[in-house]
Amino acid sequence: MPDVTTPEYSLVQQIAARRSVLRQVNFYLTSEREFSTRNQSFPDGNVGGVRSAYHVWDMARFQRQHSSRGRKEPLNIDFIELFGHGISCLPANLGSDTYISYLTVMPATILAALYDKFSARLLEQNVRTFLQARAQVNKGIRGTIINEPQMFFAYNNGITATAQEVETSLSAGGLQLVRITDLQIVNGGQTTASLFHTQRRDKADLSQVFVQMKLSVVDSEQSEIIVPRISEYANTQNRVNAADFFSNHPYHLRMADFSRRIWAPAQQGAQRETKWFYERARGQYSDEQLKLLSGEQKLFVLEYPKSQMFTKTDLAKFENVFDEHPRWVNLGSQKNFARYALRIGKEWERSSDHFNEWYFKRAIARNIIFRATEKLVSAQSWYNGGYRANIVAYTLSMLSEIVKRRSSALDFLRIWNTQAVDESLLETIVVIASAVHADITKPPAGISNISEWCKKDGCWNRLVAQVDRISEDLPNYFWELLESAEDNKHEVRTAKQTQKIDNGIEAQRRVLSVPPQQWSLLLREGTNRCLFGPRDLALLRVAIQIPAKVPNETQSAALLKLLSKSQEVGIL
C-alpha cells in the first residue's frame, strides 16, 4: 500500500483529480552544471495524451536570470598601465575655470587597442556606431589607412571625446594624459572602429597613422545636456538623421539598459532565454559582433537573435500604432519618429517612472504583435501586394480602440511570457485587417492616391466611426483574452513604484559621485547671486556634508535639479 502521508502521494492525487482539465505537463531539470550549447531545444512530447514540454535550468541560466538587474561600470583607462607611457597633450581651457579640455594627437595603434579591449563601451555616447564601411566615408578612411597612412592626420576630421575626470603629469617632454575616467568617443566612432577593423582584416600597419583628439572633461551630471550637443555640433562626416540625434535622450539609454539585462522567457520548445537587442545607435548590433571570434559570435546570436533586434524607428512605429497615432506612422519613419520623440520627451519630463520594466516588456509584446500582423496580412487572399504598412498600422490602432471602448486592455504580459501571439488574437486581427483593407482602398471622391489618403485625419476618423460595427464581427473568445482596465492599472502602478525606487537609488548614486567642491561652489555662488530659495539652500547645506551626511532619495532628486539649473546659469 502506498504511504498516503507523503507529499508525493498528495501530488499524484491532485494530478489524477485534475486529469480531465490538464492541457500541458511541464518537466523541469535543474543542474549545477552548464548545459551544452549544442542542444538548445527539445520538441514537445506527449504523456498519456497530454502535451508535454521540457525545461532545463542549468547554472548559466540561473546566472542570466540573476544578472538581469546588473549595471554597467564606467570605462577607466590607465595609459601607463596599458601602454607604458602617457599621451602628450595641450590644455585648451581658454581661461575658463568651469570647463576643462585638452588637445592631443592619438597614435592609431592606441585607439585600435582601446577599441579592441572595450569595443562598444567606448562608443556608448556616440550618436551611432560603426556603419560597416557601407557609407562612403568609411571606405575613404579604410583607403587612406592602407594607401596613404602618413596623410591620415591631414585628411581625417579627428575625434571628439569626453571624460568625467582626467589625470595629467608633467614630464620633460611636456604635459601628458596618464589616466582617464569614463572615456567616451562622442564623435569619431567610425574613425575609431575603422582603424581597428582595417588593422584586423587588412593587416594594415598603423604605426604611421595619427588622429587628432579633442577631449572635454564633462562630469556625469552635465553629460545628458552637453554630450548630445557636442555630438550634434561636431558631426560633419556623415548625414545624421533626427532619430540619431535623439539617441542620447535618457529614455533611449534606459530602454537600451533594459534590453541588455532583461532576459525574455524561452519560447515554446526552446531551452534558452534570449534578449531583445535595442539598437539605440545605428549599427550597434553588427558592430557588437565584428570584434568577436566565430564561436563568440554564435553565442552572441544565441543571446540576441537577429530576429529580435529592433531600432528606435521600429519602437516609434509600434508604440505610436498602439497609442492610436496611425496617421503619424503613415507619414514615414523619420516624420513619425520626430512626433514620437516630442511625445516621449514631454511624458519623460512629467514622470520618468512610467518608463520601467513593465513598459519595456509591453513594448516588446507590441513588437511581437506588429510583426505577426505583417505576416498575417501578407497571407490573406484579399491582399494584392499593396499598402501593407497602411493596413497594419490602422488595423492595430483599431484593435487598440476596440479594446479601450470595452474598458479593457490587451494582456501584454501574457504575450511577453509566451513570446508569441495567441491564435484567438490572430483570428481577431484578421477580421479587423479585412475591414480596414476594404475601407482604406476606397478613398473619398477626388483622392486617388491611397497612401496620401492614409496620412489624413479623415482616414482615421472614418475608420473609428465603424468600431462598433467591426466589434460585432469579432469572435466571442477574443473578449475572454482581455484583462480588465483595473488589473492593467494595478500592473502599471506597481511597475511605476518599482521604477521610482530605482530612480531614487540612481539619484543618490549620482549625487554621491559629484565632487564635494562643486556643492560648496554651488552653495556659495547661489547665495551670492540670490539664485535659490531657503529650501534649496538647506538642501545644499546637506550636500556639502557628504559623506558624513547622505541625502535621501527625495533630496537627491532635488539636488540634481539644482545642479542642472546651475549649469544653465553658468555656475558649473
Coordinates of C-alpha atoms in Angstrom, one line a residue:
M1 CA 0.0 0.0 0.0
P2 CA 1.3 3.5 -0.8
D3 CA 2.1 5.8 2.1
V4 CA -0.8 8.3 1.9
T5 CA 1.0 10.8 4.2
T6 CA 3.8 11.5 1.7
P7 CA 3.8 14.7 -0.4
E8 CA 4.3 12.5 -3.5
Y9 CA 1.0 10.7 -2.9
S10 CA -0.7 14.0 -2.4
L11 CA 0.7 15.3 -5.6
V12 CA -0.4 12.2 -7.5
Q13 CA -3.9 12.5 -6.1
Q14 CA -4.1 16.2 -7.2
I15 CA -2.9 15.3 -10.7
A16 CA -5.4 12.5 -11.0
A17 CA -8.3 14.7 -9.8
R18 CA -7.4 17.3 -12.4
R19 CA -6.6 14.9 -15.3
S20 CA -9.5 16.0 -17.4
V21 CA -8.5 19.6 -17.4
L22 CA -4.8 19.2 -17.9
R23 CA -3.5 20.8 -21.1
Q24 CA 0.2 20.5 -20.7
V25 CA 2.7 18.8 -18.4
N26 CA 6.0 20.8 -17.8
F27 CA 9.1 18.8 -16.9
Y28 CA 11.9 20.8 -15.3
L29 CA 15.5 19.6 -15.0
T30 CA 17.9 21.6 -12.8
S31 CA 21.6 21.1 -12.7
E32 CA 24.6 22.6 -11.1
R33 CA 26.5 22.1 -14.4
E34 CA 26.3 24.1 -17.7
F35 CA 24.0 22.8 -20.4
S36 CA 25.7 22.1 -23.8
T37 CA 25.1 24.8 -26.4
R38 CA 24.6 22.1 -29.0
N39 CA 21.3 21.1 -27.5
Q40 CA 19.3 24.3 -27.1
S41 CA 15.8 22.9 -27.6
F42 CA 13.7 19.8 -27.1
P43 CA 10.5 19.2 -29.2
D44 CA 7.3 19.0 -27.2
G45 CA 6.2 15.4 -26.4
N46 CA 3.1 13.6 -25.2
V47 CA 2.4 11.9 -21.9
G48 CA -0.8 9.9 -21.5
G49 CA -2.4 12.0 -24.2
V50 CA -1.4 15.3 -22.6
R51 CA 1.1 17.6 -24.3
S52 CA 4.4 17.8 -22.5
A53 CA 7.2 20.5 -22.6
Y54 CA 10.8 20.2 -21.3
H55 CA 12.7 22.9 -19.5
V56 CA 16.4 22.7 -18.5
W57 CA 17.7 25.2 -15.8
D58 CA 21.5 25.0 -15.6
M59 CA 23.9 27.2 -13.7
A60 CA 24.3 29.5 -16.7
R61 CA 20.5 30.0 -17.0
F62 CA 20.2 30.8 -13.3
Q63 CA 23.1 33.3 -13.6
R64 CA 21.4 35.0 -16.5
Q65 CA 18.2 35.3 -14.5
H66 CA 20.2 36.7 -11.5
S67 CA 22.2 39.2 -13.6
S68 CA 19.2 40.8 -15.3
R69 CA 19.3 43.7 -12.9
G70 CA 23.0 44.3 -13.3
R71 CA 24.5 47.7 -14.1
K72 CA 27.5 48.6 -16.3
E73 CA 30.7 50.0 -14.9
P74 CA 32.4 53.2 -16.1
L75 CA 35.2 52.8 -18.5
N76 CA 38.5 53.8 -16.9
I77 CA 41.8 53.9 -18.8
D78 CA 45.3 54.0 -17.3
F79 CA 47.7 54.7 -20.2
I80 CA 50.8 53.9 -18.1
E81 CA 49.5 50.5 -17.1
L82 CA 48.1 49.6 -20.6
F83 CA 50.8 51.2 -22.9
G84 CA 53.7 52.0 -20.7
H85 CA 53.6 55.8 -21.3
G86 CA 51.2 58.7 -21.3
I87 CA 49.8 60.7 -24.2
S88 CA 51.2 64.2 -24.9
C89 CA 48.6 66.9 -24.7
L90 CA 47.9 70.6 -24.6
P91 CA 45.4 72.2 -22.2
A92 CA 42.7 74.1 -24.1
N93 CA 40.7 75.7 -21.3
L94 CA 40.7 79.1 -22.9
G95 CA 40.9 80.7 -19.5
S96 CA 37.7 79.1 -18.1
D97 CA 37.7 77.8 -14.6
T98 CA 34.5 75.8 -15.1
Y99 CA 35.4 74.0 -18.3
I100 CA 38.5 71.8 -18.9
S101 CA 39.6 70.4 -22.3
Y102 CA 42.7 69.1 -23.9
L103 CA 44.0 68.7 -27.5
T104 CA 46.1 65.7 -28.3
V105 CA 47.4 63.6 -31.1
M106 CA 46.5 60.0 -30.6
P107 CA 48.5 57.2 -32.1
A108 CA 46.2 55.0 -34.1
T109 CA 47.7 51.9 -32.5
I110 CA 46.4 53.0 -29.2
L111 CA 42.9 53.9 -30.4
A112 CA 42.7 50.5 -32.1
A113 CA 43.9 48.8 -29.0
L114 CA 41.3 50.6 -26.9
Y115 CA 38.6 49.6 -29.3
D116 CA 39.8 46.0 -29.2
K117 CA 39.7 46.0 -25.4
F118 CA 36.5 48.0 -24.8
S119 CA 34.6 47.8 -28.1
A120 CA 31.1 49.4 -28.0
R121 CA 31.6 50.5 -24.4
L122 CA 33.9 53.2 -25.8
L123 CA 31.1 54.5 -28.1
E124 CA 28.0 54.3 -25.7
Q125 CA 27.5 58.1 -26.0
N126 CA 28.1 58.2 -29.8
V127 CA 25.0 59.1 -31.9
R128 CA 25.7 56.0 -34.0
T129 CA 28.4 53.4 -34.1
F130 CA 30.5 52.0 -37.0
L131 CA 28.4 51.5 -40.1
Q132 CA 30.4 48.6 -41.5
A133 CA 32.0 50.5 -44.4
R134 CA 28.7 50.8 -46.1
A135 CA 28.9 54.7 -46.2
Q136 CA 31.4 56.3 -48.4
V137 CA 33.2 58.0 -45.5
N138 CA 34.2 54.6 -44.1
K139 CA 35.6 53.4 -47.4
G140 CA 37.6 56.6 -47.6
I141 CA 39.0 56.0 -44.1
R142 CA 40.0 52.5 -45.0
G143 CA 41.6 53.6 -48.2
T144 CA 43.7 56.2 -46.5
I145 CA 44.9 53.8 -43.8
I146 CA 46.0 51.3 -46.4
N147 CA 47.3 53.5 -49.2
E148 CA 48.4 56.8 -47.5
P149 CA 48.8 56.3 -43.8
Q150 CA 51.1 59.2 -43.4
M151 CA 48.3 61.5 -44.7
F152 CA 45.6 60.3 -42.3
F153 CA 46.1 63.1 -39.9
A154 CA 45.6 65.7 -42.7
Y155 CA 42.6 64.0 -44.3
N156 CA 40.6 63.0 -41.2
N157 CA 38.4 65.3 -39.1
G158 CA 39.6 63.7 -35.9
I159 CA 37.6 62.6 -32.9
T160 CA 35.8 64.3 -30.1
A161 CA 35.8 62.6 -26.7
T162 CA 34.5 63.3 -23.2
A163 CA 35.6 62.1 -19.8
Q164 CA 34.4 62.5 -16.2
E165 CA 37.9 63.0 -14.9
V166 CA 41.4 63.3 -16.3
E167 CA 44.7 62.9 -14.6
T168 CA 47.8 64.5 -16.1
S169 CA 51.5 64.6 -15.3
L170 CA 54.3 67.0 -16.3
S171 CA 57.4 65.3 -17.7
A172 CA 60.5 66.5 -19.6
G173 CA 58.5 66.3 -22.8
G174 CA 55.6 68.3 -21.5
L175 CA 52.1 67.6 -20.2
Q176 CA 50.8 64.1 -20.6
L177 CA 47.5 62.4 -20.1
V178 CA 48.1 59.4 -17.8
R179 CA 44.6 58.4 -16.7
I180 CA 41.1 59.0 -17.9
T181 CA 37.9 58.2 -16.0
D182 CA 34.9 57.1 -18.2
L183 CA 36.3 57.9 -21.6
Q184 CA 33.6 58.2 -24.3
I185 CA 34.1 58.9 -28.0
V186 CA 31.1 61.0 -28.9
N187 CA 32.1 61.9 -32.4
G188 CA 34.5 59.9 -34.5
G189 CA 33.2 56.4 -33.8
Q190 CA 33.6 55.5 -37.4
T191 CA 37.2 56.6 -37.4
T192 CA 38.0 54.5 -34.3
A193 CA 36.2 51.4 -35.4
S194 CA 37.6 51.7 -38.9
L195 CA 41.2 51.8 -37.5
F196 CA 40.6 48.6 -35.6
H197 CA 38.8 46.7 -38.4
T198 CA 41.3 47.7 -41.1
Q199 CA 44.2 46.6 -38.9
R200 CA 42.5 43.3 -38.2
R201 CA 41.0 42.5 -41.6
D202 CA 43.5 44.0 -43.9
K203 CA 46.6 43.6 -41.6
A204 CA 47.2 47.3 -42.1
D205 CA 50.2 48.9 -40.4
L206 CA 49.0 51.7 -38.1
S207 CA 52.4 52.9 -36.9
Q208 CA 52.3 55.9 -39.2
V209 CA 48.7 56.8 -38.5
F210 CA 47.8 59.5 -36.0
V211 CA 44.5 61.1 -35.1
Q212 CA 43.8 64.5 -33.5
M213 CA 41.5 64.3 -30.5
K214 CA 39.6 67.0 -28.6
L215 CA 39.0 65.8 -25.0
S216 CA 36.4 67.6 -22.8
V217 CA 36.0 66.9 -19.1
V218 CA 32.3 66.6 -18.5
D219 CA 31.0 65.3 -15.2
S220 CA 28.2 62.8 -15.1
E221 CA 25.6 65.4 -14.2
Q222 CA 26.4 67.6 -17.3
S223 CA 26.7 64.7 -19.7
E224 CA 22.9 64.4 -20.5
I225 CA 22.9 68.1 -21.6
I226 CA 26.4 68.7 -23.1
V227 CA 27.3 65.4 -24.7
P228 CA 24.3 65.4 -27.2
R229 CA 25.2 69.0 -28.1
I230 CA 28.9 68.1 -28.7
S231 CA 27.8 65.1 -30.8
E232 CA 25.3 67.2 -32.9
Y233 CA 27.6 70.2 -33.4
A234 CA 30.7 68.2 -34.2
N235 CA 29.3 65.7 -36.6
T236 CA 30.0 66.7 -40.2
Q237 CA 31.4 63.4 -41.6
N238 CA 28.1 61.7 -42.5
R239 CA 24.5 62.6 -42.7
V240 CA 22.8 62.1 -39.3
N241 CA 19.0 61.9 -39.1
A242 CA 16.7 63.1 -36.4
A243 CA 16.5 59.6 -34.8
D244 CA 20.3 59.5 -34.4
F245 CA 20.4 62.8 -32.6
F246 CA 17.7 61.7 -30.1
S247 CA 19.5 58.5 -29.3
N248 CA 21.2 60.0 -26.2
H249 CA 18.0 61.0 -24.5
P250 CA 17.7 59.3 -21.1
Y251 CA 14.6 57.4 -22.4
H252 CA 16.7 55.6 -25.0
L253 CA 19.5 55.0 -22.6
R254 CA 17.1 53.3 -20.2
M255 CA 15.5 51.2 -23.0
A256 CA 18.9 50.1 -24.1
D257 CA 19.8 49.2 -20.5
F258 CA 16.6 47.1 -20.2
S259 CA 17.4 45.3 -23.4
R260 CA 20.9 44.3 -22.3
R261 CA 19.8 42.9 -19.0
I262 CA 16.3 41.6 -19.2
W263 CA 16.0 38.0 -20.4
A264 CA 12.9 37.2 -22.4
P265 CA 11.3 33.8 -21.4
A266 CA 12.2 30.9 -23.6
Q267 CA 9.8 30.3 -26.4
Q268 CA 7.8 27.1 -26.6
G269 CA 10.2 24.1 -27.1
A270 CA 13.3 26.2 -26.5
Q271 CA 15.6 25.6 -23.6
R272 CA 17.3 29.0 -23.6
E273 CA 16.1 32.5 -22.8
T274 CA 17.0 35.2 -25.2
K275 CA 17.2 39.0 -25.2
W276 CA 15.7 41.7 -27.5
F277 CA 18.5 43.9 -28.7
Y278 CA 17.5 47.6 -28.8
E279 CA 19.7 49.4 -31.3
R280 CA 19.9 52.8 -29.7
A281 CA 22.5 53.9 -32.2
R282 CA 22.7 52.8 -35.8
G283 CA 25.0 49.9 -36.5
Q284 CA 25.3 48.7 -32.9
Y285 CA 24.0 45.2 -33.5
S286 CA 26.5 44.5 -36.2
D287 CA 29.3 46.3 -34.6
E288 CA 28.9 44.4 -31.3
Q289 CA 29.8 41.2 -33.3
L290 CA 32.6 42.4 -35.5
K291 CA 35.3 42.1 -32.9
L292 CA 34.1 38.7 -31.7
L293 CA 35.6 35.4 -32.7
S294 CA 33.5 33.0 -34.7
G295 CA 32.4 31.0 -31.6
E296 CA 31.7 34.1 -29.6
Q297 CA 29.6 35.5 -32.5
K298 CA 27.5 32.3 -32.3
L299 CA 26.9 32.8 -28.6
F300 CA 26.1 36.4 -29.2
V301 CA 23.4 35.5 -31.8
L302 CA 22.0 32.8 -29.4
E303 CA 21.6 35.5 -26.8
Y304 CA 20.5 38.2 -29.2
P305 CA 18.9 36.6 -32.3
K306 CA 18.8 38.8 -35.4
S307 CA 15.1 38.5 -35.4
Q308 CA 14.9 40.1 -32.0
M309 CA 16.8 43.3 -32.9
F310 CA 14.8 46.5 -33.2
T311 CA 15.7 50.1 -33.8
K312 CA 14.4 53.5 -32.5
T313 CA 12.3 54.0 -35.6
D314 CA 10.8 50.5 -35.1
L315 CA 10.0 51.3 -31.5
A316 CA 8.4 54.6 -32.5
K317 CA 6.3 52.8 -35.1
F318 CA 4.7 50.1 -33.0
E319 CA 4.3 52.4 -29.9
N320 CA 2.5 55.1 -32.0
V321 CA 0.3 52.5 -33.6
F322 CA -0.9 51.0 -30.4
D323 CA -1.3 54.5 -28.9
E324 CA -3.6 55.3 -31.8
H325 CA -1.5 57.6 -33.9
P326 CA -1.7 55.7 -37.2
R327 CA -1.6 58.9 -39.3
W328 CA 1.9 59.6 -37.9
V329 CA 3.2 56.2 -38.8
N330 CA 1.9 56.6 -42.4
L331 CA 4.0 59.8 -42.7
G332 CA 7.2 57.7 -42.9
S333 CA 9.8 56.6 -40.3
Q334 CA 11.6 59.9 -39.8
K335 CA 8.5 62.1 -39.5
N336 CA 6.8 59.5 -37.3
F337 CA 9.9 59.4 -35.1
A338 CA 10.0 63.2 -34.8
R339 CA 6.5 63.2 -33.4
Y340 CA 7.2 60.2 -31.2
A341 CA 10.3 61.9 -29.8
L342 CA 8.3 65.0 -29.0
R343 CA 5.6 63.0 -27.3
I344 CA 8.1 60.9 -25.2
G345 CA 10.1 63.9 -24.3
K346 CA 7.0 65.6 -22.7
E347 CA 6.0 62.4 -20.9
W348 CA 9.5 61.9 -19.6
E349 CA 9.5 65.4 -18.2
R350 CA 6.2 64.8 -16.4
S351 CA 7.4 61.5 -14.9
S352 CA 10.2 59.1 -15.9
D353 CA 8.8 56.5 -13.6
H354 CA 6.4 55.5 -16.3
F355 CA 9.2 54.1 -18.4
N356 CA 10.0 51.0 -16.5
E357 CA 10.5 47.2 -16.9
W358 CA 6.7 46.7 -17.5
Y359 CA 6.8 49.4 -20.2
F360 CA 9.8 47.6 -21.9
K361 CA 8.0 44.3 -21.8
R362 CA 4.8 45.8 -23.2
A363 CA 6.9 47.4 -26.0
I364 CA 8.3 44.0 -26.9
A365 CA 4.8 42.4 -26.8
R366 CA 3.6 45.2 -29.1
N367 CA 6.5 44.5 -31.4
I368 CA 5.6 40.8 -31.5
I369 CA 2.0 41.6 -32.4
F370 CA 3.1 44.1 -35.0
R371 CA 5.4 41.6 -36.8
A372 CA 2.8 38.8 -36.6
T373 CA 0.2 41.2 -38.2
E374 CA 2.6 41.9 -41.1
K375 CA 2.8 38.2 -41.8
L376 CA -0.9 37.7 -41.4
V377 CA -1.8 40.5 -43.9
S378 CA 0.6 39.2 -46.5
A379 CA -1.0 35.7 -46.2
Q380 CA -4.6 36.8 -46.8
S381 CA -6.5 36.0 -50.0
W382 CA -7.8 39.6 -50.3
Y383 CA -4.3 41.1 -50.1
N384 CA -2.9 42.0 -53.5
G385 CA 0.6 43.1 -52.6
G386 CA 0.0 46.8 -51.9
Y387 CA -0.4 49.1 -48.8
R388 CA 0.5 46.5 -46.2
A389 CA 2.2 49.1 -44.0
N390 CA -1.0 51.2 -44.1
I391 CA -3.3 48.2 -43.4
V392 CA -1.1 47.0 -40.4
A393 CA -0.9 50.5 -38.8
Y394 CA -4.7 51.1 -39.0
T395 CA -5.5 47.5 -38.0
L396 CA -3.6 47.7 -34.7
S397 CA -4.8 51.2 -33.9
M398 CA -8.4 49.9 -34.5
L399 CA -7.6 46.9 -32.2
S400 CA -6.5 49.3 -29.5
E401 CA -9.6 51.5 -29.9
I402 CA -11.9 48.5 -29.8
V403 CA -10.3 47.2 -26.6
K404 CA -10.4 50.6 -25.0
R405 CA -14.1 51.0 -25.6
R406 CA -14.7 47.8 -23.7
S407 CA -12.9 49.3 -20.7
S408 CA -10.4 46.5 -21.1
A409 CA -6.7 46.0 -22.0
L410 CA -4.7 43.6 -24.1
D411 CA -2.8 41.2 -21.8
F412 CA 0.6 42.2 -23.0
L413 CA 2.4 40.4 -20.2
R414 CA 0.9 37.1 -21.4
I415 CA 2.4 37.8 -24.9
W416 CA 5.7 38.7 -23.2
N417 CA 5.7 35.5 -21.2
T418 CA 5.0 33.3 -24.2
Q419 CA 6.9 35.4 -26.7
A420 CA 4.0 34.6 -29.1
V421 CA 0.5 35.8 -30.1
D422 CA -2.5 33.7 -29.1
E423 CA -4.4 32.1 -32.0
S424 CA -7.6 33.8 -30.9
L425 CA -6.0 37.2 -31.1
L426 CA -4.5 36.4 -34.5
E427 CA -8.0 35.5 -35.8
T428 CA -9.4 38.7 -34.4
I429 CA -6.7 40.7 -36.1
V430 CA -7.5 39.1 -39.5
V431 CA -11.2 40.2 -39.1
I432 CA -10.1 43.8 -38.3
A433 CA -7.5 43.9 -41.1
S434 CA -10.1 42.8 -43.7
A435 CA -12.4 45.6 -42.7
V436 CA -9.5 48.1 -42.7
H437 CA -8.4 47.0 -46.2
A438 CA -11.9 47.3 -47.6
D439 CA -12.2 50.9 -46.2
I440 CA -8.8 52.5 -46.9
T441 CA -8.7 51.2 -50.5
K442 CA -11.9 53.2 -51.2
P443 CA -10.8 56.8 -50.6
P444 CA -13.3 59.7 -51.0
A445 CA -14.0 61.2 -54.4
G446 CA -11.2 63.5 -55.5
I447 CA -8.5 61.4 -53.8
S448 CA -6.8 58.8 -56.0
N449 CA -3.6 58.2 -54.0
I450 CA -4.4 55.7 -51.2
S451 CA -1.0 56.3 -49.4
E452 CA -1.8 60.0 -49.2
W453 CA -5.3 59.3 -48.0
C454 CA -3.9 57.2 -45.2
K455 CA -1.9 60.2 -43.9
K456 CA -5.0 62.3 -43.3
D457 CA -7.1 62.6 -40.2
G458 CA -10.2 61.8 -42.3
C459 CA -9.0 58.3 -42.9
W460 CA -8.7 57.5 -39.2
N461 CA -12.0 59.3 -38.3
R462 CA -13.9 57.3 -40.9
L463 CA -12.5 54.0 -39.5
V464 CA -13.2 55.0 -35.9
A465 CA -16.8 55.6 -36.8
Q466 CA -17.0 51.8 -37.7
V467 CA -15.6 50.5 -34.5
D468 CA -19.0 49.2 -33.1
R469 CA -19.9 47.5 -36.3
I470 CA -16.5 45.8 -36.6
S471 CA -16.6 44.8 -33.0
E472 CA -19.8 42.8 -33.6
D473 CA -17.9 40.6 -36.2
L474 CA -15.2 39.6 -33.7
P475 CA -15.2 36.1 -32.3
N476 CA -16.6 35.8 -28.8
Y477 CA -13.5 34.1 -27.4
F478 CA -11.4 37.2 -28.2
W479 CA -13.1 39.1 -25.4
E480 CA -12.0 36.4 -22.9
L481 CA -8.4 37.2 -23.7
L482 CA -8.6 40.7 -22.4
E483 CA -7.8 41.8 -18.9
S484 CA -9.8 44.4 -17.0
A485 CA -8.7 48.0 -17.1
E486 CA -8.4 47.9 -13.3
D487 CA -6.0 44.9 -13.4
N488 CA -4.0 46.7 -16.1
K489 CA -3.8 49.9 -14.0
H490 CA -2.6 47.8 -11.0
E491 CA 0.2 46.4 -13.1
V492 CA 1.2 49.9 -14.3
R493 CA 1.1 51.3 -10.7
T494 CA 3.2 48.5 -9.3
A495 CA 5.8 49.0 -12.1
K496 CA 5.9 52.7 -11.6
Q497 CA 6.5 52.3 -7.9
T498 CA 9.4 49.9 -8.5
Q499 CA 10.9 52.3 -11.1
K500 CA 10.5 55.2 -8.6
I501 CA 12.6 53.3 -6.1
D502 CA 15.2 52.5 -8.8
N503 CA 15.3 56.2 -9.8
G504 CA 15.7 57.3 -6.2
I505 CA 18.7 55.0 -5.8
E506 CA 20.2 56.2 -9.0
A507 CA 19.7 59.8 -8.0
Q508 CA 21.6 59.1 -4.7
R509 CA 24.4 57.4 -6.6
R510 CA 24.7 60.4 -9.0
V511 CA 24.7 62.9 -6.1
L512 CA 27.4 61.0 -4.3
S513 CA 29.5 60.9 -7.4
V514 CA 29.6 64.8 -7.6
P515 CA 32.9 66.2 -6.3
P516 CA 32.3 67.9 -2.8
Q517 CA 33.8 71.2 -4.1
Q518 CA 31.1 71.5 -6.6
W519 CA 28.4 71.5 -3.9
S520 CA 30.4 74.1 -2.0
L521 CA 30.7 76.3 -5.1
L522 CA 27.0 75.9 -5.8
L523 CA 26.1 77.0 -2.3
R524 CA 28.5 80.0 -2.4
E525 CA 27.5 81.3 -5.8
G526 CA 23.8 80.5 -5.4
T527 CA 23.8 82.5 -2.1
N528 CA 25.8 85.4 -3.6
R529 CA 23.7 85.6 -6.7
C530 CA 20.3 85.0 -4.9
L531 CA 19.5 82.1 -7.2
F532 CA 18.0 79.8 -4.7
G533 CA 15.3 79.9 -2.0
P534 CA 15.7 78.9 1.6
R535 CA 14.7 75.2 0.9
D536 CA 17.2 74.9 -1.9
L537 CA 20.0 76.4 0.3
A538 CA 19.1 74.0 3.1
L539 CA 19.5 71.1 0.6
L540 CA 22.9 72.4 -0.4
R541 CA 24.0 72.6 3.2
V542 CA 23.2 68.9 3.4
A543 CA 25.1 68.1 0.2
I544 CA 28.3 69.8 1.5
Q545 CA 28.4 67.4 4.4
I546 CA 28.7 64.3 2.2
P547 CA 29.8 61.7 3.1
A548 CA 29.2 62.4 6.8
K549 CA 25.6 63.1 5.9
V550 CA 23.9 61.4 2.9
P551 CA 20.9 63.0 1.3
N552 CA 17.8 60.7 1.0
E553 CA 16.3 59.8 -2.4
T554 CA 13.9 62.8 -2.5
Q555 CA 16.6 65.2 -1.5
S556 CA 19.0 63.7 -4.1
A557 CA 16.4 64.2 -6.9
A558 CA 16.0 67.8 -5.9
L559 CA 19.8 68.3 -5.7
L560 CA 20.2 67.0 -9.3
K561 CA 17.6 69.7 -10.4
L562 CA 19.7 72.3 -8.7
L563 CA 22.8 71.0 -10.4
S564 CA 21.1 71.2 -13.7
K565 CA 19.9 74.8 -13.0
S566 CA 23.4 75.8 -12.0
Q567 CA 24.7 74.6 -15.4
E568 CA 22.1 76.6 -17.2
V569 CA 23.2 79.8 -15.5
G570 CA 26.9 79.1 -15.9
I571 CA 27.9 78.3 -12.3
L572 CA 29.3 74.9 -13.3

